[in-house]
Coordinates of C-alpha atoms in Angstrom, one line a residue:
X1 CA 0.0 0.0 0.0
X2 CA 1.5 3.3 -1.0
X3 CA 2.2 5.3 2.2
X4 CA 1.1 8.9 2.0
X5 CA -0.7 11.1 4.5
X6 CA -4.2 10.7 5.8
X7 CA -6.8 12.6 3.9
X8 CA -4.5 14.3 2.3
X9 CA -4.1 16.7 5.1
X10 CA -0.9 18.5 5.0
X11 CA 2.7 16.5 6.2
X12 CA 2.7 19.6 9.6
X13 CA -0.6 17.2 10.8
X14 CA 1.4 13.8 9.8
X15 CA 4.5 14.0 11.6
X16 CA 4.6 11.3 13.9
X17 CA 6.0 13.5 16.6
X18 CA 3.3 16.3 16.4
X19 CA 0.7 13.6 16.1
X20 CA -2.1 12.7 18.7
X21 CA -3.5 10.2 16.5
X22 CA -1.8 6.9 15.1
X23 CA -3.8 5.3 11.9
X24 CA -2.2 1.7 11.5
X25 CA -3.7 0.3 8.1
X26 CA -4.0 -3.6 8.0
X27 CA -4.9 -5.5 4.4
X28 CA -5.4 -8.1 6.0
X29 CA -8.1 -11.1 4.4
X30 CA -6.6 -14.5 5.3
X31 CA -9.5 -16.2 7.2
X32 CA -13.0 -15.1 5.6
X33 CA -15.5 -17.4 4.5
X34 CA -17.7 -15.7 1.9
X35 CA -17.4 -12.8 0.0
X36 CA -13.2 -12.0 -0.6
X37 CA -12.0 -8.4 -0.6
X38 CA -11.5 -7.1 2.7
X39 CA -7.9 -6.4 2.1
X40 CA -8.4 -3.9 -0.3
X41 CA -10.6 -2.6 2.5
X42 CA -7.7 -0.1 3.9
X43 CA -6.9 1.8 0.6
X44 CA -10.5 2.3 -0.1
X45 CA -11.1 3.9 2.8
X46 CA -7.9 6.4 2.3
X47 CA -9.0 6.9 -1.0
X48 CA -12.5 8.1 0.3
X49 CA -10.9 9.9 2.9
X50 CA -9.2 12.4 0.8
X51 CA -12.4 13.2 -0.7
X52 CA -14.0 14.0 2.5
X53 CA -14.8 17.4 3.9
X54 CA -12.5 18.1 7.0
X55 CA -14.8 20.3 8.7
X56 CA -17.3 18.5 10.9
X57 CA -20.5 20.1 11.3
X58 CA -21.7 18.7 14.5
X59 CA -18.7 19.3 16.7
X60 CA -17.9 22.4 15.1
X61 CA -13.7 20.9 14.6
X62 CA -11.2 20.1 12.4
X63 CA -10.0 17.3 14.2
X64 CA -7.4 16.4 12.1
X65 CA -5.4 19.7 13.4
X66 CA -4.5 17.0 15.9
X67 CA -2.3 15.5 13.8
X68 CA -2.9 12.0 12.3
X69 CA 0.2 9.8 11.6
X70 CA -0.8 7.6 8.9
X71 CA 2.0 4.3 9.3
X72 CA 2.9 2.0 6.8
X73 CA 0.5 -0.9 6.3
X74 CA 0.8 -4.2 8.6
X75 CA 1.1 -6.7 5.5
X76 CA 2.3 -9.6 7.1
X77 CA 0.0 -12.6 5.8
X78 CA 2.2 -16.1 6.8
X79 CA -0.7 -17.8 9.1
X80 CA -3.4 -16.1 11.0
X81 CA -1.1 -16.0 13.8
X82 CA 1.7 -14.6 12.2
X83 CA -0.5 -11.4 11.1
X84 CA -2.1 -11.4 14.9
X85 CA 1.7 -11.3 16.0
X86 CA 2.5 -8.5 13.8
X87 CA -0.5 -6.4 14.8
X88 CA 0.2 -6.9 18.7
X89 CA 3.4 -5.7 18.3
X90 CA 2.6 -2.4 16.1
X91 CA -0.5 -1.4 18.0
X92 CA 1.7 -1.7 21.6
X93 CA 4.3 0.2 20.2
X94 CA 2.1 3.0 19.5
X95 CA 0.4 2.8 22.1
X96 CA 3.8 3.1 24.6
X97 CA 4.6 6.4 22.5
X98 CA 1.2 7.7 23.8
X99 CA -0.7 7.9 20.9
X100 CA -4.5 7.7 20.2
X101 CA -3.8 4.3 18.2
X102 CA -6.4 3.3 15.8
X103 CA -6.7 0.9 13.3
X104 CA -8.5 0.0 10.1
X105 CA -8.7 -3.8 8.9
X106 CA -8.5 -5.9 6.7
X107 CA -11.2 -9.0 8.5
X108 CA -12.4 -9.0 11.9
X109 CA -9.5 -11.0 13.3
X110 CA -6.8 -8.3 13.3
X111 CA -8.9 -7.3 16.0
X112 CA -7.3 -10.2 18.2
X113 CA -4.0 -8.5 17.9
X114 CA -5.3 -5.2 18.6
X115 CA -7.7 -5.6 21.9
X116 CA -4.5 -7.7 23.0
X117 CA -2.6 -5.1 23.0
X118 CA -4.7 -2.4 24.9
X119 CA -5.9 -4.6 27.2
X120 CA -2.1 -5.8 28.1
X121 CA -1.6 -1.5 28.2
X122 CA -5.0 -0.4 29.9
X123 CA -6.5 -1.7 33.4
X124 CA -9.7 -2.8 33.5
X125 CA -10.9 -2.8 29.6
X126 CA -13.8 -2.7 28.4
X127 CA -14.1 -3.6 24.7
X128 CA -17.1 -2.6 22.9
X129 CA -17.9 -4.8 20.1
X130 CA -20.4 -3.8 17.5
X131 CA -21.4 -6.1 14.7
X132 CA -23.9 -8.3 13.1
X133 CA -22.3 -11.3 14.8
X134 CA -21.0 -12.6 17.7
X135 CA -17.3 -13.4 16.8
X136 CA -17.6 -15.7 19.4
X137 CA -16.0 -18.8 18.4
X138 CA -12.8 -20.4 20.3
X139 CA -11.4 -21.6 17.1
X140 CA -13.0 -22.0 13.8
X141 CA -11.3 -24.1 10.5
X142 CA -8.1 -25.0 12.3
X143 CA -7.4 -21.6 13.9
X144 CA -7.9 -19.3 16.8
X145 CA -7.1 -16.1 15.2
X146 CA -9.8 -16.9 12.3
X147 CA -11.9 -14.1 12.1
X148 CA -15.2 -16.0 13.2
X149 CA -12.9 -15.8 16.8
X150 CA -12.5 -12.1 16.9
X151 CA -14.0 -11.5 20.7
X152 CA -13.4 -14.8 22.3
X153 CA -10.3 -13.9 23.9
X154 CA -11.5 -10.3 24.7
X155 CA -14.9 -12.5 26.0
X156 CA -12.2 -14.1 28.7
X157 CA -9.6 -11.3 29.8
X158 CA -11.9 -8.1 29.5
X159 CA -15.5 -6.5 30.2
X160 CA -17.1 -7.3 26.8
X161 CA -20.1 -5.4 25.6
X162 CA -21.7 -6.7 22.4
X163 CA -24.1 -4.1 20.3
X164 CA -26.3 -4.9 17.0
X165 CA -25.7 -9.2 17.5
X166 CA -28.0 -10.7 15.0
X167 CA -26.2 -13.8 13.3
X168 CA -24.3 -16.2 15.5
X169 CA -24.2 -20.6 15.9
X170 CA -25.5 -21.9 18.7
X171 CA -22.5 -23.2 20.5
X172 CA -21.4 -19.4 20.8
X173 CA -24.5 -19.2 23.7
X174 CA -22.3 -21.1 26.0
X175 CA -20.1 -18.3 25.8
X176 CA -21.5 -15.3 25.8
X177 CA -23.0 -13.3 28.4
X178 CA -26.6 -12.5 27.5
X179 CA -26.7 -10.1 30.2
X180 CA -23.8 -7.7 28.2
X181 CA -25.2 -8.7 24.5
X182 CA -27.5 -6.4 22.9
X183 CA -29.5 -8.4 20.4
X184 CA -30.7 -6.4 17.4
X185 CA -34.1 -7.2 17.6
X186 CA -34.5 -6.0 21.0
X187 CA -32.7 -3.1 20.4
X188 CA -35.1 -1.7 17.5
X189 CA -37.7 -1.9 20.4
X190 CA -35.6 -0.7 23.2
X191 CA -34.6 2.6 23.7
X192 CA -32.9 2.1 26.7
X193 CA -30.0 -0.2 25.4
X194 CA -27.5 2.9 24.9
X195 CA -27.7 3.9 28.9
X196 CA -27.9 -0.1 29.2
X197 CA -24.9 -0.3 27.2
X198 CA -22.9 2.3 28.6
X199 CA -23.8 1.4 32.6
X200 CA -22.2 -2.1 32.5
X201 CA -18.9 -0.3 30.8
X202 CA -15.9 0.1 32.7
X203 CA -13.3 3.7 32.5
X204 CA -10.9 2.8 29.7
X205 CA -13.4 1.6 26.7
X206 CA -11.9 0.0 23.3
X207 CA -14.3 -0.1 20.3
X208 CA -13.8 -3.0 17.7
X209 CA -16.8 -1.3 15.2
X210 CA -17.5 -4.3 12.7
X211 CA -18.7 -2.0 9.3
X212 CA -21.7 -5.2 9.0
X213 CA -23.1 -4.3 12.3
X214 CA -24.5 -1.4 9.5
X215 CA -28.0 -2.2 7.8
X216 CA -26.5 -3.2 4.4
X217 CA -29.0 -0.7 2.7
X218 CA -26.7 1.7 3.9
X219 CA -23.4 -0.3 4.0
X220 CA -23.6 -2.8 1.1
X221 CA -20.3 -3.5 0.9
X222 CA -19.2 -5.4 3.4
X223 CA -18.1 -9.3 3.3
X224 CA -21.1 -10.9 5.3
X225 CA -24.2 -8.4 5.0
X226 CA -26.8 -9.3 7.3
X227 CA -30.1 -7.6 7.5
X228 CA -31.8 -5.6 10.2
X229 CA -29.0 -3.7 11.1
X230 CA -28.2 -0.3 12.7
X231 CA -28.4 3.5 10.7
X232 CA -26.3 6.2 10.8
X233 CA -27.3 8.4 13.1
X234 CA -28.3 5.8 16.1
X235 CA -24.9 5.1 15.8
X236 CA -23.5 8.4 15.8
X237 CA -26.0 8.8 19.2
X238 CA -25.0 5.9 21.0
X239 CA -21.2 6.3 19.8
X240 CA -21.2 10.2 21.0
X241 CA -22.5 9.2 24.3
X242 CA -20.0 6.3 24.7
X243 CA -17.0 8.9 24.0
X244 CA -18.4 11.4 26.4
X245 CA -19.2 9.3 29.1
X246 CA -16.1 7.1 29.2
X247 CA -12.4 7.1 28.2
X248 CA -12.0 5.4 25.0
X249 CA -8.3 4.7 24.4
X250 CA -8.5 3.6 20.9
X251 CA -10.7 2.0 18.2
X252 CA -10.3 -0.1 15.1
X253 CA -12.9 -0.5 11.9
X254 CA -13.1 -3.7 9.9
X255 CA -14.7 -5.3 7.0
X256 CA -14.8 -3.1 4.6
X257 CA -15.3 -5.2 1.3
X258 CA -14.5 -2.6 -1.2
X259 CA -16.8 -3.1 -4.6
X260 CA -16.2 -1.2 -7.8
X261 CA -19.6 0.3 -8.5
X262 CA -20.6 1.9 -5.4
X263 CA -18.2 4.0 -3.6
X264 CA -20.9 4.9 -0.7
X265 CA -19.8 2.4 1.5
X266 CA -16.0 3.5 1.3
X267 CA -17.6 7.1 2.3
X268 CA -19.5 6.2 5.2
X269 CA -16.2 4.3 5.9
X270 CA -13.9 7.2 6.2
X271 CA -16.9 9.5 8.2
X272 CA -17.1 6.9 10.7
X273 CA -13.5 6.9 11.5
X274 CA -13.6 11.1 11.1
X275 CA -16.9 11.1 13.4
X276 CA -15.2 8.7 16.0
X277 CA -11.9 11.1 15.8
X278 CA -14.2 13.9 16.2
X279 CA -16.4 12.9 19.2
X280 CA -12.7 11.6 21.0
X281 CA -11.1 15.3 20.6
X282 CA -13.9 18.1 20.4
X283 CA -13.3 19.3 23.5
X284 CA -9.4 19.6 23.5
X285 CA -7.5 22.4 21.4
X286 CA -4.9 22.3 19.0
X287 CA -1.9 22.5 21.1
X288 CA -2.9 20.7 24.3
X289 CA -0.9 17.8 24.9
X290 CA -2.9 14.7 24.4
X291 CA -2.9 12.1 27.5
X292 CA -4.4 8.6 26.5
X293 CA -4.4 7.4 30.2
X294 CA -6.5 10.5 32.0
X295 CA -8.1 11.8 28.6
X296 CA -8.1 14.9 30.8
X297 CA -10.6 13.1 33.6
X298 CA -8.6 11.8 36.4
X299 CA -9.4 7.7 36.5
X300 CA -8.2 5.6 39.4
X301 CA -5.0 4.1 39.0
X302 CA -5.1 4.6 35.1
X303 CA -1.3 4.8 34.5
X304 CA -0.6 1.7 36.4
X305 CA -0.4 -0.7 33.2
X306 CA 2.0 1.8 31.3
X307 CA 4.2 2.2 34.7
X308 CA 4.9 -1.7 35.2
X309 CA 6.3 -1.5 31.3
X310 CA 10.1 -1.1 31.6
X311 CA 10.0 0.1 28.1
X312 CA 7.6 2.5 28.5

């Protein structure tokens, strides 16, 4: 993938030492099962995102004044584990630097590699999962790190919060908690599943946002579609209210399944990530010095994980 800067913003915003924000890129499609082309998912979304107004309307910001260090792209693709590996590895290093690391797939199971990574950096994680299914599998055609097993180990080391679940086997009921999964049927006849949602979540907060947990009439191109799913501005509610309410440390996007006809999916792609960016920094200025671990609210303990690093 040809490196260049994100959104085309100009190379003052992409230095990586001026940066608050780390964009790791990851073609990653080893492991899917239907539709191929999720690889191709990361340079879509750059190419969308250089045709994307900068200004955001709704937070009145330009938040990529923060800076946004666009990295090269993880390509590593021996085994499933190999490319976990590789992903671990980058994401921690970023996050050491203290950067807002996020990170845009490639298939659902770089995710393993990424919530591996925060949670090993962040006490008491939280990982918000939304998507159209439940991920939930311990291993699946031979591996763990396939991407029907993207939240199984965040299911046993963290406080996992499933949003917009509507496809999953049955084994996966053993386990999941029912009592933190947010079923799409319900939701569309529950209005209290955001406060729900957000109530059971602990401090620190890491979103895996799976682009199918979208109603594929307004995210066709993804690699599993599923109807039912959730609309834009929901999303943008419940997403807004996470980010106020808690301390997100970082995000990644997957399954974007790039298709040559219709571009719209790649566009609501690149807003998400810009909307997510937005909601995370509309409150700090240009110059103050980001802090991933206080996010300017003073948690309990919050630096502990980073202060038992000898690296850090």
């Amino acid at each position: 993938m040809e490196t260049k800067t994100y959104a085309g913003i100009p190379e003052k915003y992409a230095k990586l030492e001026h940066a608050k924000i780390v964009l790791i890129p990851v073609p990653y499609d080893g492991t899917s099962t239907w539709q191929k082309g999720a690889d191709k998912g990361p340079k879509a979304f750059l190419e969308a995102s250089e045709n994307m107004e900068l200004y955001d309307i709704e937070t009145d910001s330009e938040v990529y004044q923060q800076g946004v260090y666009l990295t090269e792209a993880i390509t590593e693709n021996n085994s499933p584990e190999s490319m976990v590996d590789a992903v671990h590895e980058v994401t921690k290093k970023y996050i050491k630097k203290n950067k807002f690391v996020t990170i845009f797939g490639g298939e659902h199971s770089i995710s393993i590699g990424t919530i591996r990574a925060f949670n090993e950096m962040f006490p008491n994680l939280t990982v918000l999962h939304i998507d159209a299914h439940a991920d939930l599998r311990k291993s699946y055609e031979g591996s763990s790190c396939n991407h029907a097993c993207a939240v199984y180990e965040a299911s046993q080391n963290t406080n996992l919060i499933q949003v917009g679940i509507r496809s999953m086997d049955i084994k996966e009921k053993s386990v999941m908690d029912l009592d933190k999964t947010y079923f799409a049927h319900d939701m569309v006849i529950d209005d209290s599943w955001m406060d729900s949602a957000i109530d059971q979540m602990t401090d620190n907060v890491f979103i895996t946002f799976d682009l199918d947990a979208f109603d594929p009439s307004i995210l066709p191109s993804t690699g599993t579609p599923e109807p039912g799913g959730l609309f834009w501005y929901e999303t943008m509610d419940f997403l807004k209210q996470v980010f106020v309410e808690k301390n997100v440390v970082g995000f990644d996007i997957v399954e974007l399944c790039p298709n040559d006809i219709d571009k719209s999916s790649d566009f609501l792609a690149a807003k998400l990530y810009y909307k997510m960016l937005s909601y995370k920094f509309q409150n700090d200025t240009i110059k103050e010095d980001y802090d991933n671990a206080y996010n300017n609210k003073p948690l309990n303990n919050n630096l502990s994980k980073f202060k038992e690093e000898d690296d850090y």
